[in-house]
């Protein structure tokens, strides 16, 4: 099925199940421990042996020797696959640094061996007996040092990156801001580690793993192992968080596959937590310079956002400029994104790549501009909201954009009018209290997506697709969509996800999963309805499906009358979408209290007002947004991969020293969804929110800290060592 024109009125506009808050259908399995995650799949292959990955102890150079003899003799050891004895694996378009690269070391904790034993403890103990010698190489680890020489990123720059004459407009603007902001390297730090069970049957490989993009990963693994993709099955039905870290095949899958081959037994392994931060990908640090020039009426006339980041690839860094041309007008514009070559572990997508740290600079600069203008920061954003059309993209229409409504609704609901414009004015005992706001933009992409929908002889519906649920609620929104389209109650729908034997879906990434996968399920349902019609002798397209029956005129049939039937369908998104800027929008608010004596910042309240079209399941969408708000709080206040610039690695590589906040750290989090519909995105008129939720809240918190204390910090995270000596005296 092709989505070739804007959606008109359809069954989702009369929906009884889609659009209603629905508890997760997989919830009972999860809370009772019966939803098997990758490492727990004891039943899928008999006689599983345990693997333990060994990581390189240097960041750059080569291995000169590995003494494996003691480890091989250790109790229970079945085999060792080591870099000195095994040829490097191939690469794929989804990773640059080798996942198992022979004796050349590209980054710290690169996998250099896997030890396989009868038990986990035996594998771990034996791994400790391997003696590796290295020849150190020279590496480049300091972004600030190499940033000035970084070339413009190789991606083709859209024309709208340069508009008018920025320099002249900025020079003549009566009110200006020119500031530099930095964001550190960040880790996905998902709860479930990378984990894989691998088993070979002849030349065919199955991996039970934890992965966001099943079809990508099947292809990547084929390329890495040098084998045909059709000999690989990837199964990833439950994923305990990914945040972009599990978009790709990583070393757990590769090492498990090599190990299983070597010992001729299924091998299970989970990447040890302390290895995850340097072995896998991370969000690269950024240095950002933002210049804003405005008239006294607050209208921005000049806007420049320059970004520097680094990556082992020398390209594809963290482009923090992406949201800037989408959020605000400004006739004169300069956007530049540069990537330096670094020898740190590979940087890649992490939740709202580019935009998440981009908002942390742009939306603080907007706060600084509001203060310089003496203007309310909510009003400043409304004055400059790129309604109607996007400057520099005259041929581009905006599909549906309600940023102003987000801002006004949020200001009212949050009690914004209680804010004092001058900082450090609100005090409760020893607490300095402040409020902050930020706007948010995140694109709403779509990817073609397929599913198989089957009618059982008992009238139940089964959906199969390789779509993943990474904690997002995919199971539930897919069940809601199928229940709605087939006219059966939710408890009559079964959903099977994450298996590469099922039709290829959009997968979970880039905030495209919800919109795309539900559209694919709808396409399959349309085909199944036709099939049922053919079987029973009516026009399935014209019939109404409700209460387990298909009805057309005088005719009404129970679905079960059609017997067992199965249909696949795929939604392809047509070229007309390219004429539209299809985005999601938010206004984020935060209230913080900073202890004037200790400097401790606590977040008291957060609110996000989101404009993302139809919300298929407000309950799970809310969970997405408030989870993203917590992640934004981490980026602003605690999360920071410390680069050891001598030895080239992230020094704090576990969850004791890489601090992530949790929901309990923030007593009140609210999320409001506007009742919008976007007919340009899909028949369901629904857009994703999982990444919108991290685009802006961090800046709202930073702006609240400024409002509380009068101390403007531009180097994240805002840890108290950066401001303790500057807190206002309150005694
Ligand atoms: Mo997202 S960073 O594409 O999982």
XYZ file of C-alpha atoms and ligand atoms in Angstrom:
735
model
C 0.000 0.000 0.000
C 1.241 3.422 -0.829
C 0.600 6.524 1.232
C 0.450 8.891 -1.690
C -1.713 11.747 -0.530
C -2.704 13.381 2.726
C -4.946 11.171 4.832
C -8.623 12.045 4.634
C -11.320 11.022 7.067
C -10.830 7.360 7.902
C -11.618 4.754 10.516
C -9.007 6.141 12.895
C -11.030 9.348 13.160
C -13.824 7.274 14.716
C -11.426 5.134 16.701
C -12.482 3.344 19.885
C -9.123 1.773 20.735
C -6.485 3.820 18.919
C -5.936 7.064 20.776
C -7.060 5.692 24.129
C -4.734 5.208 27.080
C -4.035 1.489 27.085
C -1.861 -0.397 29.595
C 0.942 -2.332 27.929
C -0.238 -5.706 26.704
C 3.250 -7.025 27.502
C 3.159 -5.469 30.960
C 2.070 -8.597 32.893
C 4.866 -10.601 31.251
C 7.410 -7.951 32.146
C 6.450 -7.391 35.751
C 6.291 -11.136 36.391
C 9.674 -11.806 34.813
C 8.221 -13.890 32.005
C 9.181 -11.615 29.110
C 12.493 -13.202 28.175
C 15.303 -10.767 27.432
C 18.200 -11.913 25.278
C 20.378 -13.307 28.059
C 17.481 -15.195 29.603
C 16.516 -17.309 26.627
C 17.587 -20.593 28.154
C 15.057 -22.544 26.131
C 15.951 -21.537 22.568
C 19.060 -23.671 22.175
C 20.261 -26.546 24.372
C 23.644 -26.802 26.055
C 24.536 -23.100 26.098
C 28.110 -22.256 27.044
C 29.100 -18.897 28.526
C 31.233 -16.237 26.909
C 33.250 -13.405 28.430
C 34.582 -10.588 26.246
C 38.080 -9.241 26.772
C 38.637 -5.587 25.863
C 41.811 -3.843 24.798
C 43.695 -2.068 27.584
C 45.056 0.551 25.193
C 43.250 3.040 22.997
C 45.545 3.067 20.014
C 48.338 0.820 18.796
C 48.655 -2.917 18.351
C 48.851 -6.159 20.226
C 52.348 -7.661 20.133
C 51.572 -10.843 22.037
C 48.780 -12.655 23.829
C 49.606 -15.453 26.215
C 46.548 -17.673 26.198
C 48.037 -20.868 27.633
C 47.035 -20.353 31.265
C 43.517 -19.382 30.295
C 43.149 -22.400 28.017
C 44.156 -24.703 30.875
C 41.751 -23.092 33.338
C 38.819 -25.149 34.637
C 35.812 -25.426 32.394
C 37.304 -23.532 29.465
C 35.974 -24.737 26.122
C 37.753 -22.366 23.815
C 39.162 -18.906 23.233
C 38.848 -16.777 20.125
C 41.702 -14.275 20.296
C 42.832 -11.408 18.111
C 46.296 -12.899 17.615
C 44.875 -16.135 16.214
C 41.795 -15.072 14.319
C 41.552 -12.888 11.272
C 39.756 -9.561 11.711
C 36.048 -9.636 10.946
C 34.659 -7.537 8.130
C 32.924 -4.249 8.553
C 29.487 -2.944 7.657
C 27.897 0.352 6.787
C 26.623 0.511 10.353
C 29.975 0.580 12.098
C 33.374 2.052 11.368
C 35.701 0.843 14.128
C 36.206 -2.917 13.880
C 34.082 -5.000 16.238
C 36.857 -7.599 16.385
C 39.827 -6.249 14.567
C 42.828 -8.504 14.803
C 45.871 -7.021 16.456
C 45.327 -3.400 15.372
C 43.648 -1.426 18.135
C 41.402 1.454 17.080
C 39.925 2.356 20.468
C 39.958 1.439 24.142
C 38.091 -1.731 25.130
C 37.849 -2.900 21.524
C 37.074 -6.616 21.755
C 40.301 -8.611 21.511
C 39.123 -12.011 22.699
C 36.191 -14.051 23.892
C 36.654 -16.826 26.395
C 34.068 -19.629 26.423
C 33.529 -21.917 29.394
C 30.947 -24.202 30.941
C 29.956 -21.514 33.425
C 29.960 -17.755 33.566
C 32.362 -17.730 36.510
C 34.820 -20.036 34.739
C 34.818 -17.851 31.641
C 35.401 -14.742 33.713
C 38.175 -16.320 35.781
C 39.959 -17.668 32.719
C 39.762 -14.314 30.960
C 41.725 -12.865 33.867
C 44.608 -15.218 33.062
C 45.177 -13.883 29.542
C 48.348 -11.803 29.352
C 48.364 -9.278 26.521
C 51.279 -7.112 25.466
C 50.839 -3.989 23.423
C 52.830 -1.489 21.429
C 51.286 1.869 22.215
C 50.409 4.181 19.360
C 49.722 7.900 19.296
C 46.109 8.918 19.420
C 44.083 12.089 19.285
C 41.719 12.358 22.229
C 41.192 16.045 22.970
C 38.267 17.619 21.122
C 39.023 21.171 22.272
C 42.543 20.838 20.880
C 41.621 19.511 17.452
C 38.321 21.326 16.951
C 39.798 24.518 15.453
C 41.240 22.534 12.544
C 38.185 20.356 11.981
C 36.812 20.347 8.445
C 33.199 20.980 7.611
C 31.305 17.712 7.917
C 31.150 15.878 4.633
C 27.385 15.636 4.469
C 25.940 17.854 1.765
C 24.834 21.033 3.405
C 21.322 22.169 2.610
C 21.054 25.619 1.041
C 19.229 26.950 4.049
C 22.413 26.804 6.096
C 23.447 30.107 4.602
C 20.861 32.803 4.167
C 21.327 36.512 3.507
C 24.334 38.209 5.071
C 24.769 37.010 8.624
C 27.883 39.051 9.422
C 26.357 42.355 8.392
C 23.024 41.663 10.063
C 24.678 40.556 13.299
C 26.979 43.600 13.314
C 24.048 45.976 12.968
C 21.642 44.212 15.354
C 20.810 46.381 18.365
C 20.695 43.410 20.756
C 23.033 40.445 20.466
C 24.124 37.265 22.184
C 27.411 35.545 21.310
C 28.188 32.566 23.506
C 29.997 29.283 23.482
C 28.519 26.140 25.004
C 29.919 22.677 25.509
C 28.254 19.314 25.999
C 30.267 16.255 27.058
C 30.420 12.762 25.637
C 27.411 10.820 26.877
C 26.574 7.140 27.201
C 23.260 5.491 26.376
C 23.532 3.650 29.698
C 20.522 1.499 28.950
C 19.468 -0.869 31.707
C 19.832 -4.096 29.710
C 23.396 -4.621 28.495
C 24.262 -5.797 24.999
C 23.554 -9.517 25.130
C 23.401 -12.344 22.595
C 22.913 -16.077 22.436
C 24.357 -17.432 19.178
C 23.823 -20.881 17.698
C 24.945 -22.418 14.413
C 23.156 -25.124 12.499
C 25.534 -26.039 9.707
C 26.211 -22.764 7.929
C 23.116 -21.040 9.309
C 23.348 -18.714 12.290
C 20.672 -17.615 14.734
C 21.220 -14.847 17.226
C 18.812 -14.121 20.056
C 19.830 -10.639 20.913
C 18.788 -7.182 22.056
C 18.567 -4.901 19.062
C 16.468 -2.012 17.752
C 16.816 -2.652 14.012
C 16.446 -6.306 13.121
C 16.740 -6.022 9.328
C 19.703 -3.631 9.444
C 21.451 -5.913 11.868
C 20.895 -9.028 9.832
C 22.500 -7.294 6.875
C 25.334 -5.901 8.969
C 26.126 -9.252 10.548
C 26.241 -10.869 7.117
C 28.738 -8.280 5.992
C 30.824 -8.532 9.172
C 30.968 -12.344 9.156
C 31.220 -12.619 5.366
C 28.186 -14.858 4.950
C 24.858 -14.598 3.121
C 22.187 -12.627 4.971
C 19.601 -15.292 4.243
C 21.556 -17.685 6.437
C 21.098 -15.416 9.440
C 18.139 -15.129 11.757
C 17.985 -12.297 14.266
C 15.437 -12.457 17.073
C 14.948 -9.536 19.431
C 11.455 -9.611 20.944
C 12.217 -7.713 24.167
C 14.743 -4.925 24.517
C 15.606 -3.350 27.840
C 16.417 0.067 26.447
C 18.534 1.071 23.507
C 18.403 4.832 22.996
C 20.297 4.415 19.716
C 23.018 2.233 21.203
C 21.284 -0.876 19.906
C 20.513 0.416 16.412
C 23.459 -1.623 15.225
C 25.147 -4.989 15.555
C 27.789 -4.673 18.225
C 30.594 -6.837 19.585
C 28.318 -9.030 21.737
C 26.661 -10.496 18.639
C 29.896 -10.836 16.700
C 31.846 -12.426 19.553
C 28.987 -14.782 20.435
C 28.788 -15.919 16.803
C 32.550 -16.488 16.549
C 32.616 -18.226 19.914
C 29.716 -20.530 19.077
C 31.470 -21.520 15.885
C 34.750 -22.151 17.708
C 33.315 -24.410 20.414
C 30.593 -25.913 18.255
C 27.957 -25.126 20.863
C 25.486 -22.327 21.437
C 27.160 -19.486 23.347
C 25.503 -16.850 25.464
C 27.160 -13.685 26.571
C 26.300 -10.280 27.937
C 28.762 -7.490 27.541
C 30.075 -6.676 30.994
C 28.798 -3.288 32.170
C 32.317 -1.815 32.598
C 33.090 -2.700 28.977
C 29.973 -1.133 27.505
C 30.968 2.517 27.718
C 34.198 2.237 25.745
C 33.459 -0.826 23.645
C 30.252 0.458 22.104
C 29.063 3.787 20.739
C 28.343 7.015 22.579
C 27.024 10.500 21.919
C 30.017 12.641 20.952
C 30.823 15.801 22.868
C 30.088 19.130 21.215
C 31.442 22.655 21.270
C 28.851 25.115 20.057
C 28.911 28.810 19.338
C 25.562 30.517 19.025
C 25.144 34.096 17.876
C 21.756 35.755 17.884
C 21.027 39.288 16.739
C 17.609 40.832 17.263
C 15.727 44.077 16.945
C 14.362 45.678 20.099
C 10.998 44.115 19.257
C 12.628 40.719 19.782
C 12.613 39.687 16.139
C 15.756 37.755 15.323
C 17.487 39.180 12.283
C 20.710 37.189 12.468
C 21.181 33.654 13.701
C 24.380 31.621 13.622
C 24.966 28.199 15.087
C 28.385 26.629 14.711
C 29.120 23.151 15.957
C 32.289 21.150 16.506
C 32.407 17.511 17.457
C 34.712 14.584 16.841
C 34.537 10.982 15.807
C 36.816 8.081 15.050
C 35.317 8.121 11.559
C 36.469 11.693 10.993
C 32.898 12.375 9.906
C 29.330 11.933 11.144
C 29.824 13.665 14.447
C 27.101 15.096 16.640
C 25.475 17.798 14.505
C 23.897 20.104 17.062
C 22.651 22.632 14.485
C 19.775 20.537 13.131
C 16.894 22.128 15.053
C 18.017 25.706 14.606
C 16.631 26.362 11.080
C 13.409 24.554 12.002
C 12.587 26.443 15.180
C 13.134 30.096 14.382
C 12.877 32.569 11.586
C 15.779 34.915 10.958
C 16.471 36.335 7.541
C 20.243 36.080 7.882
C 21.609 32.744 8.866
C 24.850 30.837 9.202
C 24.976 27.190 10.206
C 28.199 25.226 10.225
C 28.947 21.735 11.431
C 32.504 20.469 11.716
C 33.812 17.057 12.690
C 37.338 16.374 13.887
C 39.052 13.014 13.814
C 39.434 11.512 17.293
C 40.598 8.111 18.469
C 37.993 7.773 21.186
C 35.435 4.973 20.850
C 33.023 5.377 17.969
C 30.366 8.046 18.227
C 26.941 7.317 16.829
C 23.248 7.947 17.308
C 21.933 8.533 20.796
C 18.346 9.647 21.402
C 17.678 12.661 19.157
C 21.218 12.702 17.788
C 22.308 16.300 17.211
C 19.120 17.897 18.420
C 19.368 16.845 22.069
C 22.639 18.734 22.699
C 21.696 21.343 20.088
C 18.728 22.488 22.131
C 20.959 22.662 25.217
C 22.874 25.490 23.524
C 20.301 27.207 21.300
C 17.572 27.309 23.921
C 19.904 28.725 26.546
C 21.068 31.340 24.047
C 17.399 32.228 23.541
C 17.083 32.681 27.305
C 20.115 34.945 27.243
C 18.615 36.934 24.386
C 15.318 37.317 26.242
C 17.186 38.709 29.216
C 19.201 41.092 27.042
C 15.957 42.295 25.459
C 14.075 42.488 28.735
C 11.479 40.253 27.153
C 9.639 37.224 28.474
C 11.336 34.084 27.117
C 7.988 32.501 26.186
C 7.030 35.593 24.164
C 10.454 35.742 22.496
C 9.951 32.228 21.176
C 6.457 32.989 19.958
C 7.616 36.145 18.160
C 10.263 34.135 16.322
C 8.296 30.927 15.748
C 8.713 29.873 12.113
C 4.985 29.494 11.528
C 3.651 29.326 7.980
C 6.880 28.612 6.182
C 10.517 27.957 6.847
C 12.995 30.635 5.792
C 15.294 29.324 3.108
C 12.885 26.571 2.198
C 10.190 28.448 0.269
C 9.102 25.294 -1.550
C 8.676 23.476 1.759
C 5.266 23.542 3.409
C 4.834 22.871 7.098
C 2.446 19.988 7.661
C 1.022 20.832 11.067
C 2.814 22.969 13.618
C 1.441 24.197 16.902
C 4.513 25.377 18.774
C 2.835 28.576 19.887
C -0.045 26.605 21.398
C 2.474 24.390 23.188
C 4.160 27.457 24.672
C 0.940 29.228 25.687
C -0.675 26.087 27.106
C 2.467 25.235 29.020
C 2.926 28.736 30.409
C -0.597 28.679 31.741
C -0.503 25.165 33.148
C 2.936 25.569 34.721
C 2.155 28.868 36.386
C 4.800 30.698 34.400
C 3.460 34.104 35.452
C 4.848 33.467 38.952
C 8.375 33.571 37.552
C 10.492 36.619 38.410
C 12.406 37.814 35.374
C 15.388 38.957 37.408
C 17.382 35.982 38.667
C 17.936 34.930 42.300
C 14.719 36.590 43.479
C 12.735 33.567 44.568
C 13.857 32.033 47.830
C 12.422 29.465 50.204
C 14.641 29.260 53.253
C 18.029 28.095 52.066
C 16.669 27.174 48.643
C 17.017 29.394 45.612
C 14.100 28.680 43.329
C 13.927 29.290 39.577
C 11.761 28.565 36.565
C 12.941 27.896 33.028
C 11.432 27.292 29.619
C 12.642 25.935 26.286
C 11.081 25.098 22.963
C 11.631 21.775 21.225
C 11.676 20.494 17.654
C 12.313 17.033 16.371
C 11.656 15.765 12.860
C 8.960 13.148 12.291
C 10.393 10.808 9.669
C 8.765 7.666 8.273
C 10.247 4.441 6.900
C 8.444 1.778 4.923
C 7.117 -0.929 7.166
C 5.506 -4.321 6.675
C 3.556 -6.798 8.775
C 1.646 -10.047 8.511
C -1.821 -10.118 10.029
C -3.627 -13.405 10.435
C -7.177 -14.305 11.306
C -7.511 -17.461 13.380
C -10.392 -19.875 12.962
C -11.591 -18.654 16.367
C -11.754 -15.061 15.181
C -8.566 -13.945 16.927
C -6.002 -11.764 15.186
C -2.228 -12.328 15.189
C 0.284 -9.722 14.059
C 3.840 -10.605 13.126
C 6.496 -8.092 12.174
C 10.204 -7.611 12.862
C 9.355 -4.309 14.569
C 10.968 -3.995 17.990
C 9.661 -2.768 21.328
C 12.559 -1.123 23.113
C 10.449 -0.244 26.118
C 8.482 2.173 23.981
C 5.138 0.383 23.820
C 5.256 -0.996 20.264
C 3.423 -4.190 21.250
C 0.497 -2.199 22.512
C 0.120 0.376 19.738
C 0.406 -2.381 17.141
C -2.296 -4.385 18.918
C -4.461 -1.251 19.159
C -4.053 -0.604 15.442
C -4.911 -4.177 14.463
C -7.856 -4.318 16.892
C -9.221 -1.064 15.485
C -8.757 -2.018 11.835
C -10.138 -5.544 12.249
C -12.938 -4.577 14.622
C -12.024 -6.940 17.443
C -11.360 -6.245 21.124
C -7.763 -5.680 22.163
C -7.601 -8.957 24.078
C -8.343 -10.855 20.858
C -5.063 -9.637 19.282
C -1.680 -11.306 19.710
C 1.508 -9.514 18.648
C 4.851 -11.140 17.862
C 7.758 -8.775 17.371
C 11.440 -8.696 16.647
C 11.966 -11.828 14.568
C 13.737 -11.505 11.226
C 11.552 -14.347 9.919
C 8.643 -11.876 10.027
C 8.003 -9.095 7.487
C 10.495 -6.230 7.605
C 9.325 -3.185 9.534
C 10.680 0.296 10.075
C 12.315 -0.811 13.315
C 12.869 1.462 16.291
C 14.963 4.515 15.564
C 14.846 8.196 14.818
C 11.384 8.533 16.353
C 9.927 6.904 13.218
C 8.843 3.601 14.801
C 5.342 4.358 16.037
C 4.134 6.188 12.938
C 5.700 3.778 10.470
C 5.027 0.408 12.083
C 1.361 1.103 12.800
C 0.903 2.206 9.195
C 2.430 -1.086 8.055
C 0.079 -3.029 10.301
C -2.835 -1.049 8.886
C -1.721 -1.943 5.339
C -1.721 -5.631 6.234
C -5.144 -5.285 7.874
C -6.571 -3.709 4.714
C -5.343 -6.721 2.752
C -6.770 -9.137 5.289
C -10.143 -7.355 5.218
C -10.206 -7.762 1.429
C -9.332 -11.425 1.773
C -12.110 -11.974 4.288
C -14.503 -10.175 1.937
C -13.506 -12.386 -0.969
C -13.962 -15.480 1.122
C -17.409 -14.494 2.337
C -18.576 -12.677 -0.769
C -18.566 -8.947 0.005
C -16.386 -5.933 -0.654
C -13.905 -5.878 2.195
C -12.928 -2.271 1.473
C -16.508 -1.053 1.832
C -17.462 -3.134 4.873
C -17.393 -1.974 8.463
C -15.385 -4.170 10.830
C -16.655 -3.969 14.395
C -17.534 -6.260 17.298
C -15.870 -9.232 15.619
C -18.118 -8.859 12.591
C -17.828 -7.466 9.087
C -20.964 -5.640 8.007
C -21.994 -4.295 4.629
C -25.582 -3.229 4.090
C -27.821 -6.072 5.167
C -24.948 -8.548 5.254
C -23.129 -9.260 8.489
C -20.606 -12.023 9.099
C -18.645 -13.110 12.107
C -14.955 -12.921 11.181
C -14.571 -16.529 12.282
C -16.870 -17.550 9.409
C -13.994 -16.804 7.055
C -11.774 -19.453 8.652
C -8.040 -19.043 9.057
C -6.532 -16.456 6.698
C -3.275 -14.570 6.570
C -2.257 -11.394 4.743
C 0.929 -9.412 4.538
C 1.007 -5.738 3.766
C 3.555 -3.000 3.542
C 3.145 0.744 3.848
C 5.339 2.758 1.555
C 5.490 6.484 2.103
C 5.062 8.519 -1.063
C 7.173 11.331 -2.457
C 4.537 13.938 -1.597
C 5.795 13.858 1.992
C 9.043 15.437 0.848
C 7.188 18.657 0.076
C 6.375 19.010 3.752
C 8.372 19.689 6.824
C 6.805 17.132 9.112
C 7.970 17.804 12.622
C 7.058 17.446 16.244
C 7.048 20.414 18.606
C 7.144 20.956 22.324
C 7.340 23.517 25.075
C 9.251 22.372 28.120
C 9.153 23.903 31.586
C 11.181 23.202 34.710
C 11.326 24.419 38.288
C 14.514 23.883 40.241
C 15.671 24.570 43.753
C 19.361 25.169 44.359
C 20.623 24.846 47.898
C 22.419 28.110 48.604
C 24.819 26.442 51.038
C 25.641 23.147 49.337
C 24.927 24.039 45.719
C 22.837 20.912 45.287
C 20.277 21.321 42.513
C 17.017 19.466 42.669
C 14.356 19.486 40.025
C 10.972 20.038 41.597
C 8.626 20.054 38.636
C 8.782 19.475 34.935
C 6.141 19.901 32.266
C 6.290 19.120 28.571
C 3.530 20.117 26.203
C 3.865 18.089 23.019
C 2.446 18.511 19.544
C 2.930 15.212 17.756
C -0.304 14.524 15.915
C -2.614 11.780 17.094
C -1.227 10.080 20.174
C -1.961 6.396 19.591
C -1.551 5.446 23.256
C -1.403 8.474 25.569
C -0.311 6.263 28.474
C 2.794 4.798 26.843
C 3.530 8.048 24.972
C 3.551 9.847 28.312
C 6.017 7.274 29.595
C 8.194 8.000 26.567
C 8.134 11.723 27.205
C 8.697 11.675 30.958
C 11.481 9.132 30.475
C 13.097 11.466 27.963
C 12.716 14.335 30.429
C 14.685 12.326 33.001
C 17.331 11.636 30.383
C 17.467 15.365 29.607
C 17.893 16.045 33.325
C 20.862 13.687 33.288
C 22.435 15.465 30.337
C 22.033 18.801 32.090
C 23.003 17.939 35.642
C 24.989 14.701 35.935
C 25.972 12.760 32.827
C 29.534 13.208 31.657
C 31.925 10.671 30.179
C 35.285 11.897 31.468
C 37.882 11.633 28.738
C 41.290 10.591 29.981
C 43.225 12.624 27.446
C 46.510 10.810 28.087
C 45.276 7.272 27.629
C 42.273 7.960 25.446
C 39.313 6.418 27.164
C 36.217 7.211 29.153
C 37.415 6.891 32.736
C 33.998 6.556 34.365
C 32.784 3.447 32.617
C 30.196 1.984 34.933
C 26.906 3.031 36.489
C 28.559 3.909 39.794
C 30.554 6.713 38.241
C 28.440 7.596 35.190
C 25.462 9.032 36.982
C 22.021 8.771 35.446
C 19.006 10.188 37.235
C 15.788 8.241 37.693
C 12.128 9.199 37.925
C 12.292 9.256 41.719
C 14.729 12.181 41.468
C 11.976 14.403 40.059
C 8.853 14.499 42.212
C 6.510 15.918 39.586
C 6.570 15.315 35.860
C 3.646 16.208 33.684
C 3.079 15.743 30.000
C 0.289 17.296 27.961
C -0.429 16.220 24.406
C -2.187 18.695 22.155
C -5.172 17.194 20.337
C -3.577 17.601 16.913
C -3.696 15.430 13.790
C -1.136 15.409 11.012
C -2.639 14.082 7.780
C 0.764 14.237 6.031
C 2.427 11.544 8.100
C 0.292 8.408 7.772
C -3.305 7.158 7.733
C -3.192 7.283 11.532
C -2.082 10.975 11.472
C 0.221 10.105 14.372
C 3.835 11.088 14.953
C 6.496 9.803 17.348
C 7.414 11.481 20.636
C 10.277 9.398 21.992
C 12.956 11.823 20.886
C 10.912 15.021 21.091
C 10.916 14.477 24.836
C 14.688 15.010 25.093
C 14.738 18.048 22.790
C 14.541 21.008 25.136
C 13.929 19.945 28.746
C 17.647 20.092 29.490
C 17.776 23.741 28.449
C 14.644 24.482 30.488
C 16.458 23.083 33.542
C 19.618 25.079 32.792
C 17.539 28.231 32.363
C 15.784 27.501 35.659
C 19.153 27.118 37.404
C 20.124 30.551 36.055
C 16.799 32.015 37.135
C 17.342 30.546 40.596
C 20.948 31.597 41.076
C 21.913 34.269 38.575
C 24.844 32.081 37.538
C 24.919 31.304 33.825
C 26.781 28.090 33.106
C 27.479 27.032 29.564
C 29.544 23.904 30.104
C 27.433 20.851 30.764
C 26.779 19.099 33.030
C 25.971 21.801 35.562
C 27.687 20.105 38.492
C 28.069 22.085 41.669
C 31.858 22.324 41.442
C 31.267 24.771 38.584
C 29.234 27.247 40.649
C 29.582 26.546 44.355
C 31.921 29.502 44.890
C 29.614 31.875 43.036
C 26.337 31.232 44.844
C 24.722 34.367 46.205
C 25.170 34.965 49.918
C 21.829 34.491 51.604
C 22.720 34.597 55.282
Mo 17.441 6.600 17.938
S 19.168 7.603 18.479
O 17.561 6.606 16.229
O 17.476 5.045 18.624
